[in-house]
């Protein structure tokens, strides 16, 4: 019996030609490369999303910037000695006081809003800005020569804490913290401007 010659396909151990095998191997390699590229792109997207999330959380926690002003303001050292006012002294008139309002909350536009309110009551206003130093609901920061100016601003925010630093001059900063709600009614503030101030600790009362 005559055995027919083996075909090229039959000669291959898998019953396929070597060209078929090469094409299959090429497809497998392409598929692997495609999956590797897809995995790399997916990993990159995950990293980007994590970065965006971290940035967004940081922006949410950071005090909202007032439009057109420097975001943060630093303060001098608190090791200073206040200049004692005369006994019976009253707060300075608002027109003699320069005050800068700084927002220490996440409420956008708060410093600008309070700046407008105090300006309408006669205060000279600095540029509104932001701060990370608002440890209380309201804080008034003043220098050794600014006690009566600070008391003038305090008539507008009676519950404000006072903080002394080593700045020069009588300008003061008003720091608004998370507990701040609103300034005092105008009539109450005007009446308080006529009252003698409490003397600083260590100053003569007579």
Coordinates of C-alpha atoms in Angstrom, one line a residue, residues 22-112:
X22 CA 3.7 32.8 13.9
X23 CA 0.5 34.8 13.3
X24 CA -1.0 33.5 16.5
X25 CA 2.1 34.3 18.5
X26 CA 2.1 37.9 17.0
X27 CA -1.6 38.3 18.1
X28 CA -0.7 37.1 21.6
X29 CA 2.2 39.5 21.8
X30 CA 0.0 42.4 20.5
X31 CA -2.7 41.5 23.1
X32 CA -0.1 41.5 25.9
X33 CA 1.3 44.8 24.8
X34 CA -2.1 46.3 24.6
X35 CA -3.0 45.1 28.0
X36 CA 0.2 46.5 29.4
X37 CA -0.5 49.9 27.9
X38 CA -4.0 49.9 29.2
X39 CA -2.8 49.0 32.7
X40 CA -0.2 51.8 32.6
X41 CA -2.8 54.3 31.5
X42 CA -5.2 53.1 34.2
X43 CA -2.5 53.4 36.8
X44 CA -1.7 56.9 35.7
X45 CA -5.3 57.9 35.8
X46 CA -5.6 56.6 39.4
X47 CA -2.5 58.6 40.4
X48 CA -3.9 61.7 38.8
X49 CA -7.3 61.3 40.5
X50 CA -5.7 60.7 43.9
X51 CA -3.6 63.9 43.4
X52 CA -6.7 65.9 42.4
X53 CA -8.5 64.6 45.5
X54 CA -5.7 65.5 47.9
X55 CA -5.5 69.0 46.3
X56 CA -9.3 69.5 46.5
X57 CA -9.3 68.5 50.2
X58 CA -6.5 70.9 50.9
X59 CA -8.3 73.7 49.1
X60 CA -11.5 73.0 51.0
X61 CA -9.8 73.2 54.3
X62 CA -7.8 76.3 53.4
X63 CA -9.4 79.7 54.2
X64 CA -11.1 81.1 51.1
X65 CA -9.0 83.7 49.4
X66 CA -10.4 87.2 49.0
X67 CA -10.4 88.5 45.4
X68 CA -7.3 90.5 44.5
X69 CA -5.4 90.2 47.7
X70 CA -2.5 88.3 49.1
X71 CA -3.8 85.0 50.6
X72 CA -1.9 85.0 53.9
X73 CA -0.5 87.6 56.3
X74 CA 2.1 86.9 59.0
X75 CA 2.3 88.6 62.4
X76 CA 5.2 89.7 64.5
X77 CA 6.3 88.2 67.8
X78 CA 3.9 88.8 70.7
X79 CA 6.8 89.7 73.1
X80 CA 5.9 93.4 73.4
X81 CA 4.8 95.9 76.0
X82 CA 1.7 98.0 75.5
X83 CA 1.9 101.8 75.8
X84 CA -0.5 102.7 78.7
X85 CA -3.3 105.1 77.8
X86 CA -4.4 107.8 80.1
X87 CA -6.8 106.8 82.8
X88 CA -10.4 107.4 81.6
X89 CA -9.4 107.3 78.0
X90 CA -12.0 106.3 75.4
X91 CA -11.5 104.3 72.2
X92 CA -10.2 106.3 69.2
X93 CA -12.8 107.6 66.8
X94 CA -13.2 105.2 63.9
X95 CA -11.8 107.8 61.4
X96 CA -8.5 107.6 63.3
X97 CA -8.2 103.8 63.1
X98 CA -6.9 101.7 60.2
X99 CA -8.0 98.1 60.4
X100 CA -7.4 95.1 58.1
X101 CA -9.9 92.3 58.2
X102 CA -8.5 88.8 57.7
X103 CA -10.6 85.7 57.0
X104 CA -9.7 82.6 58.9
X105 CA -12.7 80.5 57.8
X106 CA -13.8 78.7 54.7
X107 CA -16.5 81.2 54.1
X108 CA -15.6 82.9 50.8
X109 CA -15.9 86.7 50.8
X110 CA -16.3 87.1 54.6
X111 CA -13.4 89.5 55.0
X112 CA -14.6 91.6 52.1

